[in-house]
mmCIF file of C-alpha atoms and ligand atoms in Angstrom:
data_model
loop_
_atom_site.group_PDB
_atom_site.id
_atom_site.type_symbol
_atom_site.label_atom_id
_atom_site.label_comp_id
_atom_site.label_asym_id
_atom_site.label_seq_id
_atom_site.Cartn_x
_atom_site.Cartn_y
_atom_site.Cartn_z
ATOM 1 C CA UNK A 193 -13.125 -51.166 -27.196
ATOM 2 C CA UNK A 194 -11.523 -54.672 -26.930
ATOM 3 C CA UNK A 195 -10.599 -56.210 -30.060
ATOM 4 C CA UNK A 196 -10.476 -60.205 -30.450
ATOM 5 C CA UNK A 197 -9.123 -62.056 -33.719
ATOM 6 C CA UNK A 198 -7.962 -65.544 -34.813
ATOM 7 C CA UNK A 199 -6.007 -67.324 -37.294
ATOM 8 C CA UNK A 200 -5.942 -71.003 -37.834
ATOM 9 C CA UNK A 201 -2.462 -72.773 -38.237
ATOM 10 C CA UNK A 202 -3.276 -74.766 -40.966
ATOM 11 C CA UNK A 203 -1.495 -74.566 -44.222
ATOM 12 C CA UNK A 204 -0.017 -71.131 -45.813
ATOM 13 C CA UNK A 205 -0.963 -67.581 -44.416
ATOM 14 C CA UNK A 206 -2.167 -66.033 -47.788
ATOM 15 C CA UNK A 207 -3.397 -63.034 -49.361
ATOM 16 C CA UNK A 208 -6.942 -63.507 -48.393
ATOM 17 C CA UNK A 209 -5.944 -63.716 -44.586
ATOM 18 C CA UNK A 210 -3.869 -60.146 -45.054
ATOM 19 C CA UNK A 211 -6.090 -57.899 -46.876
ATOM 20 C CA UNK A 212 -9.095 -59.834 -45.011
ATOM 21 C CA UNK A 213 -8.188 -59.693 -41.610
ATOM 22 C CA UNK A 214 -4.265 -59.093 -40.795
ATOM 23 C CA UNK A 215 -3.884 -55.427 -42.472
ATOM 24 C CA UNK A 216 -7.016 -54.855 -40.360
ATOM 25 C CA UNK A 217 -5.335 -56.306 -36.999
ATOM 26 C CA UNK A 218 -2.185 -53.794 -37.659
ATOM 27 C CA UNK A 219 -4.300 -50.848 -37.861
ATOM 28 C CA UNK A 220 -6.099 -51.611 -34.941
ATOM 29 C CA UNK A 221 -3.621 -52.059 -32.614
ATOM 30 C CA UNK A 222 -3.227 -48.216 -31.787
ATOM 31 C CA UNK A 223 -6.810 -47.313 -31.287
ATOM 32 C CA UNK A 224 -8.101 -50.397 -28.909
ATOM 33 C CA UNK A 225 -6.514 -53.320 -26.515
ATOM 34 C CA UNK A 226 -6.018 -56.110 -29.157
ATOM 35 C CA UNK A 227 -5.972 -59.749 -28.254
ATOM 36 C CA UNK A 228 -4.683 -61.953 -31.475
ATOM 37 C CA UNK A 229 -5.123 -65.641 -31.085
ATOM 38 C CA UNK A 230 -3.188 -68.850 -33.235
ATOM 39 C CA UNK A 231 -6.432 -70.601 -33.028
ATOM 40 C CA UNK A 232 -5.095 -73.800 -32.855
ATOM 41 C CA UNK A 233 -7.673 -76.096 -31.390
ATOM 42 C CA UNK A 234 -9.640 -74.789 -34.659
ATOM 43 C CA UNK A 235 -7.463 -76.478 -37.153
ATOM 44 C CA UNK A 236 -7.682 -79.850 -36.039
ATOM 45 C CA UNK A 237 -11.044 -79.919 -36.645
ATOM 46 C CA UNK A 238 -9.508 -81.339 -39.710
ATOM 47 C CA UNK A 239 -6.280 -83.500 -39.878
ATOM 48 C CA UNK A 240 -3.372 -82.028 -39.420
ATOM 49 C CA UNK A 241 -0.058 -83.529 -39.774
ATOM 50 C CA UNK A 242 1.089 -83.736 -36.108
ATOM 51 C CA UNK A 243 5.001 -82.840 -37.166
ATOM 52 C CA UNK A 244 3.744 -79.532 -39.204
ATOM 53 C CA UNK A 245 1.271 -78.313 -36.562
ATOM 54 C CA UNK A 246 3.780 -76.632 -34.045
ATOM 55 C CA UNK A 247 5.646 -75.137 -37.184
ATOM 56 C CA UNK A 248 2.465 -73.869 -38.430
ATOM 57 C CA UNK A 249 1.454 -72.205 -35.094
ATOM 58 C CA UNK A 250 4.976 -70.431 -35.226
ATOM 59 C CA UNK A 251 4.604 -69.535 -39.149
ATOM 60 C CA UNK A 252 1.068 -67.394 -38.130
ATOM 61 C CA UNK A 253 3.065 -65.931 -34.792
ATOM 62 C CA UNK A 254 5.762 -64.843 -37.472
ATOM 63 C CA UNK A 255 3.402 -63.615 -39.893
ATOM 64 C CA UNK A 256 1.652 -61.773 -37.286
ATOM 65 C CA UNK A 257 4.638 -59.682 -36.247
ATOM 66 C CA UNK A 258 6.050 -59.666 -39.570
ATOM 67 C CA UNK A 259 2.820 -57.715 -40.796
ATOM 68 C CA UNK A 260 3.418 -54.917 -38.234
ATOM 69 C CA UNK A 261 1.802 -56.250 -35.074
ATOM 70 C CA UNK A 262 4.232 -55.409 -32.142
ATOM 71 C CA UNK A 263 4.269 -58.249 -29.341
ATOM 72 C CA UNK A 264 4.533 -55.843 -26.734
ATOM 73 C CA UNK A 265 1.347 -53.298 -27.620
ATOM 74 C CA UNK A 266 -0.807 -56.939 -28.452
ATOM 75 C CA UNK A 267 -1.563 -60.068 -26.620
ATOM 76 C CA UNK A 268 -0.608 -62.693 -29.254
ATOM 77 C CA UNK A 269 -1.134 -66.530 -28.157
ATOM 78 C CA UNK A 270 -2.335 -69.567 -29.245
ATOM 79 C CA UNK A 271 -5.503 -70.929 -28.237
ATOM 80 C CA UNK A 272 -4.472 -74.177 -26.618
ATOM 81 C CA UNK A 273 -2.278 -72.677 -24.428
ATOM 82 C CA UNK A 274 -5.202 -70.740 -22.538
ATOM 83 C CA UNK A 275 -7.786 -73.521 -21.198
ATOM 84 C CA UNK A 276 -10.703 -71.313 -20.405
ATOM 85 C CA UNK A 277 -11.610 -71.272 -24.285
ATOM 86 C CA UNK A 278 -12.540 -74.603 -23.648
ATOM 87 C CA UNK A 279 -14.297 -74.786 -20.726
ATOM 88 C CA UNK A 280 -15.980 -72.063 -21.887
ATOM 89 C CA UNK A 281 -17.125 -73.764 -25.299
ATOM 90 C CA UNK A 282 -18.482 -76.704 -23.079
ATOM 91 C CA UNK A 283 -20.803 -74.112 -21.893
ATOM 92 C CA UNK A 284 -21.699 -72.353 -24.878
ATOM 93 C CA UNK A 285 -22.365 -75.963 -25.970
ATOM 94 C CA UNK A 286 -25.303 -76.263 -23.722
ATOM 95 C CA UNK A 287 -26.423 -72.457 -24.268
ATOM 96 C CA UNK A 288 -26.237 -72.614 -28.257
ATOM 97 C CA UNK A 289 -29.290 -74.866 -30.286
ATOM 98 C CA UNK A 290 -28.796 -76.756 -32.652
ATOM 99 C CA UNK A 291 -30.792 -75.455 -34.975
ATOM 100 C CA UNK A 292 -28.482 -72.586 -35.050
ATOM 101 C CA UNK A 293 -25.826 -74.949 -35.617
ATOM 102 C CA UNK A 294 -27.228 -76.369 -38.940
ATOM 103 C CA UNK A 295 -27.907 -72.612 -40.373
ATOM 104 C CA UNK A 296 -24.292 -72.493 -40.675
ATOM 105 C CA UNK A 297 -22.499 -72.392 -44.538
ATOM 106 C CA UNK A 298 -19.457 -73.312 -43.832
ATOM 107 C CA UNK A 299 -20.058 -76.240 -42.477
ATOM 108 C CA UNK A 300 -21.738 -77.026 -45.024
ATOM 109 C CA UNK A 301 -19.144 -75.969 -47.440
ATOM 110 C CA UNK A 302 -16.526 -77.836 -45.654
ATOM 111 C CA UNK A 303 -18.590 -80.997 -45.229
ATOM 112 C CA UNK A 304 -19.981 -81.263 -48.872
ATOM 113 C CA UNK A 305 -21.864 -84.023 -49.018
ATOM 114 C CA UNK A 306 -19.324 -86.121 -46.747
ATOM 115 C CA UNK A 307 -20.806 -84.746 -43.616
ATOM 116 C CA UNK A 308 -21.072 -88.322 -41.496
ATOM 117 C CA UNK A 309 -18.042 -88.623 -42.201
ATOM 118 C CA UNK A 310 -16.705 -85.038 -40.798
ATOM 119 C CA UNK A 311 -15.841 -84.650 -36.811
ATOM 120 C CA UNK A 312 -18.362 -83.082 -34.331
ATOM 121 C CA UNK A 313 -15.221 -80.328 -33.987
ATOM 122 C CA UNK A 314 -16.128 -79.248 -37.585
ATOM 123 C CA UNK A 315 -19.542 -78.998 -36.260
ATOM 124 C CA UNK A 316 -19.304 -77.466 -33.107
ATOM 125 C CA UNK A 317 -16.617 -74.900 -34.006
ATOM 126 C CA UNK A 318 -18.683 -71.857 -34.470
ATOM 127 C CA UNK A 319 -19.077 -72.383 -30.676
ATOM 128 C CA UNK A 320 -15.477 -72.486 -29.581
ATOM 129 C CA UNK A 321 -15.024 -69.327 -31.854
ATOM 130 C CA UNK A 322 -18.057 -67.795 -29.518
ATOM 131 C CA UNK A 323 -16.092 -68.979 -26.651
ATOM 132 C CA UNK A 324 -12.536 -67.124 -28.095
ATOM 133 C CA UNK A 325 -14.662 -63.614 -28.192
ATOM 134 C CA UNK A 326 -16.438 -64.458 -25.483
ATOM 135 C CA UNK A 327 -14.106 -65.246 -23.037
ATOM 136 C CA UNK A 328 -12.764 -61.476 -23.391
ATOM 137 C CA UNK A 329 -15.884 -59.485 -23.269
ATOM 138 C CA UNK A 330 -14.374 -58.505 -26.824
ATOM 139 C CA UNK A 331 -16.770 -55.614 -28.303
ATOM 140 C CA UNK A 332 -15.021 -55.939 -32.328
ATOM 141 C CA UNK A 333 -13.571 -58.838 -34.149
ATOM 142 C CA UNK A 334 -12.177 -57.877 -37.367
ATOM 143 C CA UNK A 335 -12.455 -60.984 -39.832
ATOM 144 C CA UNK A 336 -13.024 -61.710 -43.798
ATOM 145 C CA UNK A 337 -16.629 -61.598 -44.976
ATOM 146 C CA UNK A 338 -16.814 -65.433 -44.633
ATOM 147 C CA UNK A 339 -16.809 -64.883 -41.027
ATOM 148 C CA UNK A 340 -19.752 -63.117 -40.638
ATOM 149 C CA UNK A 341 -22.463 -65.799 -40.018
ATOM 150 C CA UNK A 342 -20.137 -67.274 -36.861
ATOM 151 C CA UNK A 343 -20.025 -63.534 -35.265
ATOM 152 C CA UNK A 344 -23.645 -63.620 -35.976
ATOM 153 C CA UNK A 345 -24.041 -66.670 -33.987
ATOM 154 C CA UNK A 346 -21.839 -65.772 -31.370
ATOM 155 C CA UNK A 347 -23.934 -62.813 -30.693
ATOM 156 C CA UNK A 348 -26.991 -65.020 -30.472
ATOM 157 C CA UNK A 349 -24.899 -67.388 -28.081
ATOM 158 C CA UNK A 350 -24.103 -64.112 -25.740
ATOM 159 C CA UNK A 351 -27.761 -63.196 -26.270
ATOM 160 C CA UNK A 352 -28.963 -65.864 -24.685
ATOM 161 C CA UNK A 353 -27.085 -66.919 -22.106
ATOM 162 C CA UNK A 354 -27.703 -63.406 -20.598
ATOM 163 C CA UNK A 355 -31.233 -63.788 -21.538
ATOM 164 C CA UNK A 356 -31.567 -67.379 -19.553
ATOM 165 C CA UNK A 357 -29.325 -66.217 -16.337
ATOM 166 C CA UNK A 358 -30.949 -62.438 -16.380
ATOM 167 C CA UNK A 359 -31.667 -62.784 -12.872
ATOM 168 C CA UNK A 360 -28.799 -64.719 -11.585
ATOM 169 C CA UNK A 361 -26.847 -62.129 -13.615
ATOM 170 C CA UNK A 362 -28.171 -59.274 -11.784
ATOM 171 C CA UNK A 363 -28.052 -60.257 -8.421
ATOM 172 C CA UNK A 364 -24.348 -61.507 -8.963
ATOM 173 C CA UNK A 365 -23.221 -58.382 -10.896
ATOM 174 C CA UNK A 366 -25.920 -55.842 -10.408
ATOM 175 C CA UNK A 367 -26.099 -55.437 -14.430
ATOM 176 C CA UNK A 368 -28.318 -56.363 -16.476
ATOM 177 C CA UNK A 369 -26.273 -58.215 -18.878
ATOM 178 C CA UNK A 370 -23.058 -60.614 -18.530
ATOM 179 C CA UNK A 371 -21.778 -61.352 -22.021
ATOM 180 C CA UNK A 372 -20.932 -58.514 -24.652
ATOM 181 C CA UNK A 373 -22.587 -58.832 -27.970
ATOM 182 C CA UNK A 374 -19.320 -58.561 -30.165
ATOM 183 C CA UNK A 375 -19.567 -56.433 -33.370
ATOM 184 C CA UNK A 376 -17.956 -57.519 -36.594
ATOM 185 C CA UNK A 377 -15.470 -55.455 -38.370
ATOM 186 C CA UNK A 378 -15.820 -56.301 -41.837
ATOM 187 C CA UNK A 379 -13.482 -53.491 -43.466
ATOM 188 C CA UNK A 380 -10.057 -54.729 -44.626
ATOM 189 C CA UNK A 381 -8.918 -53.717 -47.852
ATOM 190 C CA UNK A 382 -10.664 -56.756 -49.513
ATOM 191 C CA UNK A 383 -13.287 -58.273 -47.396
ATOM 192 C CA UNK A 384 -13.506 -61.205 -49.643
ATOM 193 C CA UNK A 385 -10.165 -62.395 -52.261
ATOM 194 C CA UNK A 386 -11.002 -64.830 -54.588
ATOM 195 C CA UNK A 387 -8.937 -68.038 -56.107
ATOM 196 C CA UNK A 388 -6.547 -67.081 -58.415
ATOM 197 C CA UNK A 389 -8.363 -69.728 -60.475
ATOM 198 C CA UNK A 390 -11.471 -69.622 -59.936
ATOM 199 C CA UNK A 391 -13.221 -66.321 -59.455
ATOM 200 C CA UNK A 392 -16.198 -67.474 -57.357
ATOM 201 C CA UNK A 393 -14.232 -69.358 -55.036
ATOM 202 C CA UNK A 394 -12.939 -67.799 -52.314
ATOM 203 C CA UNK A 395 -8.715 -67.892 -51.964
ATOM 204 C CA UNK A 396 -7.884 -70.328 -49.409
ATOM 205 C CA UNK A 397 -4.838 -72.537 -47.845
ATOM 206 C CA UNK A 398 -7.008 -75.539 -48.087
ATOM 207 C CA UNK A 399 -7.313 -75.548 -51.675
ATOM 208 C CA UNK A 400 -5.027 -78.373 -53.608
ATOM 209 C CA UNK A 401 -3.822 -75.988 -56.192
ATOM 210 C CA UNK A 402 -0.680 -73.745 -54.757
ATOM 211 C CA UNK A 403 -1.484 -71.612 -57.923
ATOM 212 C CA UNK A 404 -5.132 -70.665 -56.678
ATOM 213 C CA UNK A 405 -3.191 -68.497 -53.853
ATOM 214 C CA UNK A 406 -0.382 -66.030 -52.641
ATOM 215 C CA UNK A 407 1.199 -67.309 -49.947
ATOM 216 C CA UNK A 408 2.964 -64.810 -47.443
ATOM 217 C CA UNK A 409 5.887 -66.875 -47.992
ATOM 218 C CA UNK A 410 6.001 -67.251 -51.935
ATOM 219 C CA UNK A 411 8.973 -65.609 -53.462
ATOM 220 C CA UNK A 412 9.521 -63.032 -56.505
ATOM 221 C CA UNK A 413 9.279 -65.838 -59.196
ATOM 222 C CA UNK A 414 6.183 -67.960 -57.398
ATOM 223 C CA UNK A 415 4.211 -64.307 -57.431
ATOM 224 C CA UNK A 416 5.112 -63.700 -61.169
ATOM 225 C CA UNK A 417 4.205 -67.040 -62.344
ATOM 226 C CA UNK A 418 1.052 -66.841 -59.999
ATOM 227 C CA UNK A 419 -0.404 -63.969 -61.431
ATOM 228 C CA UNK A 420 0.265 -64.384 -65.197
ATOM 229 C CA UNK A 421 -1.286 -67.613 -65.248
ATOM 230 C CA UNK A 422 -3.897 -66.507 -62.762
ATOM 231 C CA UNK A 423 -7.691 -67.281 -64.876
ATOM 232 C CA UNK A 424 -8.906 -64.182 -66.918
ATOM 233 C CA UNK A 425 -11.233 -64.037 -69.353
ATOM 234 C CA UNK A 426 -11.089 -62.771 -73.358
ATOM 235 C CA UNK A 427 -12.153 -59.668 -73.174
ATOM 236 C CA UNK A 428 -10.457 -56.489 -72.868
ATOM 237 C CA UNK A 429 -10.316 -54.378 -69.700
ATOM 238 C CA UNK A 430 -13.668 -52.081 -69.113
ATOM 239 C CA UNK A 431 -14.081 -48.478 -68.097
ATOM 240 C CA UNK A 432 -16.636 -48.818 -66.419
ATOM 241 C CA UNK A 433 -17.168 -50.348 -62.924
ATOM 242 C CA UNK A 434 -20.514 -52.354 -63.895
ATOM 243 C CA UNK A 435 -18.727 -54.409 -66.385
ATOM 244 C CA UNK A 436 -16.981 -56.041 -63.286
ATOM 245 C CA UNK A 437 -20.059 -57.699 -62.408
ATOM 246 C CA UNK A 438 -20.135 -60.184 -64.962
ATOM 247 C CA UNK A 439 -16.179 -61.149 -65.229
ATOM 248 C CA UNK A 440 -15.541 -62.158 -61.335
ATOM 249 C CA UNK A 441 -11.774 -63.096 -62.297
ATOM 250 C CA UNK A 442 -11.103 -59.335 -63.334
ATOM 251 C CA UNK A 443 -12.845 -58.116 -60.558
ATOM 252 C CA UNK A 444 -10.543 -60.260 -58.237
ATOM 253 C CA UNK A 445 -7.969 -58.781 -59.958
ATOM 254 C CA UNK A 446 -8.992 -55.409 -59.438
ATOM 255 C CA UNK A 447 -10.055 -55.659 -56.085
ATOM 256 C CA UNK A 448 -6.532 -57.365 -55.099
ATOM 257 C CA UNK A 449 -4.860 -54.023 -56.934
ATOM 258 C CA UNK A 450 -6.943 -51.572 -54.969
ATOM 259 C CA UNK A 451 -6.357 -53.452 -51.888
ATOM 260 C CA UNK A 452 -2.729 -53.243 -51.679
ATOM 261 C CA UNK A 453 -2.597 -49.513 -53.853
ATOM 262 C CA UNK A 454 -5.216 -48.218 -51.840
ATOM 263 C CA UNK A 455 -6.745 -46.590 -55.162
ATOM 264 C CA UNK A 456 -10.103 -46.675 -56.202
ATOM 265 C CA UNK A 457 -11.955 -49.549 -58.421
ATOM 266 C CA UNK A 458 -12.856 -46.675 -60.831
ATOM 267 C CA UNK A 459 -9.096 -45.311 -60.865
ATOM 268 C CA UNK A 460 -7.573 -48.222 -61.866
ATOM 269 C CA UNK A 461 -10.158 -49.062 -64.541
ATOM 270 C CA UNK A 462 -9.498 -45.333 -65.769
ATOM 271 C CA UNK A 463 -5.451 -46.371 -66.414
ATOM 272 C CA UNK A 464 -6.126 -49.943 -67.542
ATOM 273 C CA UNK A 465 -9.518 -49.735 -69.662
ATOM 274 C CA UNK A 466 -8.982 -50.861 -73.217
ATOM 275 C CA UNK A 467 -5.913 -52.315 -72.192
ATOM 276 C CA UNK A 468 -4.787 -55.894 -72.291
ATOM 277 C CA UNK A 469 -4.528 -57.970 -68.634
ATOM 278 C CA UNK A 470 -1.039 -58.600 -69.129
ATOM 279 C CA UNK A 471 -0.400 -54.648 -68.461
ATOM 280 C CA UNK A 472 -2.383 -55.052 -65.204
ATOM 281 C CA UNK A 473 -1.313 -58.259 -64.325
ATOM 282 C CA UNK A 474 2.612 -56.684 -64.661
ATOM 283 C CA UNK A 475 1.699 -53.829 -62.485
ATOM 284 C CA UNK A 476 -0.375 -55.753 -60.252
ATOM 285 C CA UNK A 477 2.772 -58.586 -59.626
ATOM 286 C CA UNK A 478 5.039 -55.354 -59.477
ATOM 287 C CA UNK A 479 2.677 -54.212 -56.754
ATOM 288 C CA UNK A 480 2.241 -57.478 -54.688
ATOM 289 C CA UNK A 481 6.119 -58.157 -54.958
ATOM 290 C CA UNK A 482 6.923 -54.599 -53.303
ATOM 291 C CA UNK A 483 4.258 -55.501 -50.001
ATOM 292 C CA UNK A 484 4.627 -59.349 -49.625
ATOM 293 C CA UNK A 485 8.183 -60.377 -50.673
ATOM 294 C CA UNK A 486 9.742 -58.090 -47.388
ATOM 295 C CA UNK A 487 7.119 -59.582 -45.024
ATOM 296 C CA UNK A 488 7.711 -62.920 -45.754
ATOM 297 C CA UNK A 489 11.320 -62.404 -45.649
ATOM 298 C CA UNK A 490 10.869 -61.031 -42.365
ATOM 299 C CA UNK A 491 8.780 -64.623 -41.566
ATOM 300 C CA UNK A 492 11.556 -66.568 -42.541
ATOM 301 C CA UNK A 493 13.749 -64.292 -40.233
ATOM 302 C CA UNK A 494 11.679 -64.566 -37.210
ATOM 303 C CA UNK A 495 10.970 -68.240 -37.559
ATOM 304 C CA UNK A 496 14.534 -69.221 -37.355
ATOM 305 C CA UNK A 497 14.932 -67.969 -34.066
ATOM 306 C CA UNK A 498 11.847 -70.374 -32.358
ATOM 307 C CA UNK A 499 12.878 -69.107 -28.875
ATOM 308 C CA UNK A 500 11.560 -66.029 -29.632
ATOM 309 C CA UNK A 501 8.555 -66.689 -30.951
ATOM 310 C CA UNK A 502 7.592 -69.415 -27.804
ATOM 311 C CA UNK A 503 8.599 -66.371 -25.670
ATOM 312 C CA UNK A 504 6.091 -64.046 -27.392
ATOM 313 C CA UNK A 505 3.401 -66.895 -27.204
ATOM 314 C CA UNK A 506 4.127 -67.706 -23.468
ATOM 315 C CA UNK A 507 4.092 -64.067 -22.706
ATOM 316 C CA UNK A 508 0.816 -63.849 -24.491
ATOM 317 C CA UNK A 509 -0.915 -66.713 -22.988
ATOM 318 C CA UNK A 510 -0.437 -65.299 -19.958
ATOM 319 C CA UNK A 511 -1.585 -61.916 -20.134
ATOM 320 C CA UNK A 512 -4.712 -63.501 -21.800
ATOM 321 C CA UNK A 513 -5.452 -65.854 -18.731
ATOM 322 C CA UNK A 514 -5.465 -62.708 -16.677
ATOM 323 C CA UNK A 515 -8.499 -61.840 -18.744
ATOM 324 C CA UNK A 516 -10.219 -65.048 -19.220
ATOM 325 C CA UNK A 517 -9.998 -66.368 -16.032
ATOM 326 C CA UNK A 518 -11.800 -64.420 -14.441
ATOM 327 C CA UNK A 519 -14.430 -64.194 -17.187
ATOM 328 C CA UNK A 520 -14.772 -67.799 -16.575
ATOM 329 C CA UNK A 521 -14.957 -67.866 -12.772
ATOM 330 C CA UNK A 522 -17.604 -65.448 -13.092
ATOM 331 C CA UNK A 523 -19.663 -67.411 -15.676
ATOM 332 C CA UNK A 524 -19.357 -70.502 -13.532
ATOM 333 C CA UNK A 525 -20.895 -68.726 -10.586
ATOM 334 C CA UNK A 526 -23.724 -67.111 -12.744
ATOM 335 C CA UNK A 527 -24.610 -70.866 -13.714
ATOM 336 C CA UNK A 528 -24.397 -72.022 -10.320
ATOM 337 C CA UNK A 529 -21.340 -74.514 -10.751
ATOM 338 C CA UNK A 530 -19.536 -72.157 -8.250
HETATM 339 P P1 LIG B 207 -9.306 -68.476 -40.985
HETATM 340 O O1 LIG B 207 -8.120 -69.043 -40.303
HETATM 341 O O2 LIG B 207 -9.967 -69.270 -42.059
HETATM 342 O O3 LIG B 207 -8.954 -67.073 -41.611
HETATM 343 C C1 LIG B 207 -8.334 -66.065 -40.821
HETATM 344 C C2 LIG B 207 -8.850 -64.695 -41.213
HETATM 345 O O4 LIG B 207 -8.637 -64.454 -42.608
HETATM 346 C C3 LIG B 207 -9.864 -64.152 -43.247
HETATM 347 N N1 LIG B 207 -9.865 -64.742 -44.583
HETATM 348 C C4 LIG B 207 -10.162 -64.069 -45.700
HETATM 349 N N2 LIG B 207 -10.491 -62.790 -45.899
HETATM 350 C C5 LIG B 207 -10.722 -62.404 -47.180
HETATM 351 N N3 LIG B 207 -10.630 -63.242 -48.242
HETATM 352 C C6 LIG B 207 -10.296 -64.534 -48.090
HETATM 353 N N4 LIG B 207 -10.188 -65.349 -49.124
HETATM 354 C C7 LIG B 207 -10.035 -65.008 -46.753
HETATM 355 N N5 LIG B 207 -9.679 -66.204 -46.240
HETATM 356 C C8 LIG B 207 -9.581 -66.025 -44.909
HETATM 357 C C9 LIG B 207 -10.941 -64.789 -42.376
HETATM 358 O O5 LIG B 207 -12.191 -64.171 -42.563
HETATM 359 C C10 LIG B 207 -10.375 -64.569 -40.997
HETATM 360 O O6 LIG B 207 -10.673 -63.273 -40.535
HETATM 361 N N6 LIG B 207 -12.923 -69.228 -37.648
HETATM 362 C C11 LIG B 207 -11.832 -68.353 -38.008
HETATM 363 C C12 LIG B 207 -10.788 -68.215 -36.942
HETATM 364 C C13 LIG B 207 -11.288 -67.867 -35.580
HETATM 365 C C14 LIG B 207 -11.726 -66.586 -35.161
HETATM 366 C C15 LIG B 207 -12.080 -66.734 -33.794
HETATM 367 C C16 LIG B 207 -11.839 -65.363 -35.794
HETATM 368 C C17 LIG B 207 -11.381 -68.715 -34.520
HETATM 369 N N7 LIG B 207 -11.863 -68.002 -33.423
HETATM 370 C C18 LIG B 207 -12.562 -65.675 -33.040
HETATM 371 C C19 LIG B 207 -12.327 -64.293 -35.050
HETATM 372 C C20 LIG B 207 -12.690 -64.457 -33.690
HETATM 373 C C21 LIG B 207 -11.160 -68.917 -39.254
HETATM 374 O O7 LIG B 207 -11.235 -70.081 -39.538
HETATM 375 O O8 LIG B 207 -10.407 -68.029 -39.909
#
């Protein structure tokens, strides 16, 4: 079992990324060999403000080790450090159709309906994700639902290509297949958060409102304030579980508090129903204040000392080369470029 993740350094590390994805990564980390990856060439798909970038990369490394990962048990890097993702997205590029390409939400999501206007890196990016898994033979990649589709696709990429090379693949490495079809793990605590705002949105760090998320980072008074004006609607707090369907705030709500309690839907509708959201939004803030607040302290820690964190990256980038390289080499002479 080789495990394979990424984060993109662009904007806050939120909630959504830590019950999606990063309480997921922790966990993992003493049953498999865990690669965790600052995917930075992903986040200038869209602009990013050259003098934040390098801060941002270091704010993920921090919130990586801050959440429990330990630098020395994981191979934590950032993506631009280690060139064979590249390379080996230029040949994904030529494995990969098109078609496949424009089956893809969220680029459609992204683009709205400004998609001439969008770069070919927002386009293409599902592939350079294939390449990250890729490039590690990595079996799991635990992500957020949203996700999915691109694991989907990268399984189709890895699919084919041994599919298209089956013969060069076998006389070169006497197996019938090259590529590992990576499975995704889709069980943090909430696959999916939602906007603090908006209930069918999903919580992001590229959404304009600040109050929409929880940021790592936020303190005390920024997660009070967040939550009591978070959007609910009028009515009163169900006891029973179907009555979430309809009221997508409250189940964001609930979801977020069995999440980070680890109790049931059901048992926290059984000591809220009837009850009025600003009792569960004072628990839940009580709740989120007691998890976040000493992680992000522990960010701020870590990120003052930026030595450390390049070491940890350095140190990282290099024990993933020793992986990827080779990987690469390989798939060059399977193609016939070596
Ligand atoms: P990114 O940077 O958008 O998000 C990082 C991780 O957080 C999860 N996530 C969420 N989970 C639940 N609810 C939410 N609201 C929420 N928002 C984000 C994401 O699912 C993800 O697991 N393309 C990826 C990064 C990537 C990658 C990879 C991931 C690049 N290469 C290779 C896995 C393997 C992305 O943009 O994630």
């Amino acid at each position: 079992m080789r495990v394979f993740s990424g984060i993109q350094p662009s904007g806050n590390l939120h909630l959504g990324n830590y019950l999606g994805a990063i309480v997921n990564f922790v966990s993992l980390q003493n049953k498999a060999e865990c690669i965790y990856c600052v995917v930075d060439l992903h986040s200038i798909t869209v602009w990013q403000e050259p003098s934040h970038l390098y801060k941002n990369i270091h704010e993920i490394t921090a919130g990586f080790v801050a959440s429990g990962l330990d630098p020395k048990k994981n191979i934590i890097f950032n993506q631009s450090k280690v060139v064979e993702h590249s390379e080996l997205s230029w040949i994904l590029n030529c494995t990969a159709r098109l078609g496949w390409l424009n089956r893809m939400t969220q680029f459609k999501e992204k683009a709205g309906k400004n998609k001439e206007n969008m770069s070919i890196g927002l386009y293409t990016y599902p592939i350079l994700m294939a390449a990250d898994i890729l490039a590690y033979k990595a079996t799991h990649v635990p992500v957020g639902e949203d996700q999915k589709q691109h694991i989907e696709l990268s399984r189709d990429i890895a699919q084919k290509f041994n599919t298209d090379y089956k013969d060069r693949i076998n006389l070169l490495t006497k197996n019938s297949e090259f590529f590992v079809l990576p499975k995704p793990l889709i069980n943090g605590p909430v696959p999916r958060v939602m906007s603090l705002r908006d209930g069918k949105k999903k919580m992001s760090s590229s959404d304009l409102s600040d109050m929409s998320r929880i940021n790592i980072m936020d303190d005390e008074d920024q997660i009070f304030n967040k939550i009591r004006k978070s959007k609910t609607d009028s009515g009163i707090i169900p006891s029973d579980i179907s009555e979430l369907d309809n009221r997508p705030e409250l189940r964001n709500l609930i979801s977020i508090y069995s999440g980070i309690s680890k109790q049931s839907h059901q048992n926290i509708l059984n000591e809220f129903s009837g009850e009025q959201f600003s009792k569960l939004k004072k628990y839940l803030t009580d709740i989120l204040i007691a998890e976040i607040c000493p992680i992000g302290h522990e960010m701020k820690k870590l990120i003052s000392d930026p030595s450390y964190i390049d070491s940890i990256l350095l140190d990282g980038a290099e024990k993933a080369r020793a992986i990827s390289k080779p990987i690469l080499a390989e798939t060059k002479k399977i193609i016939g470029l070596a």
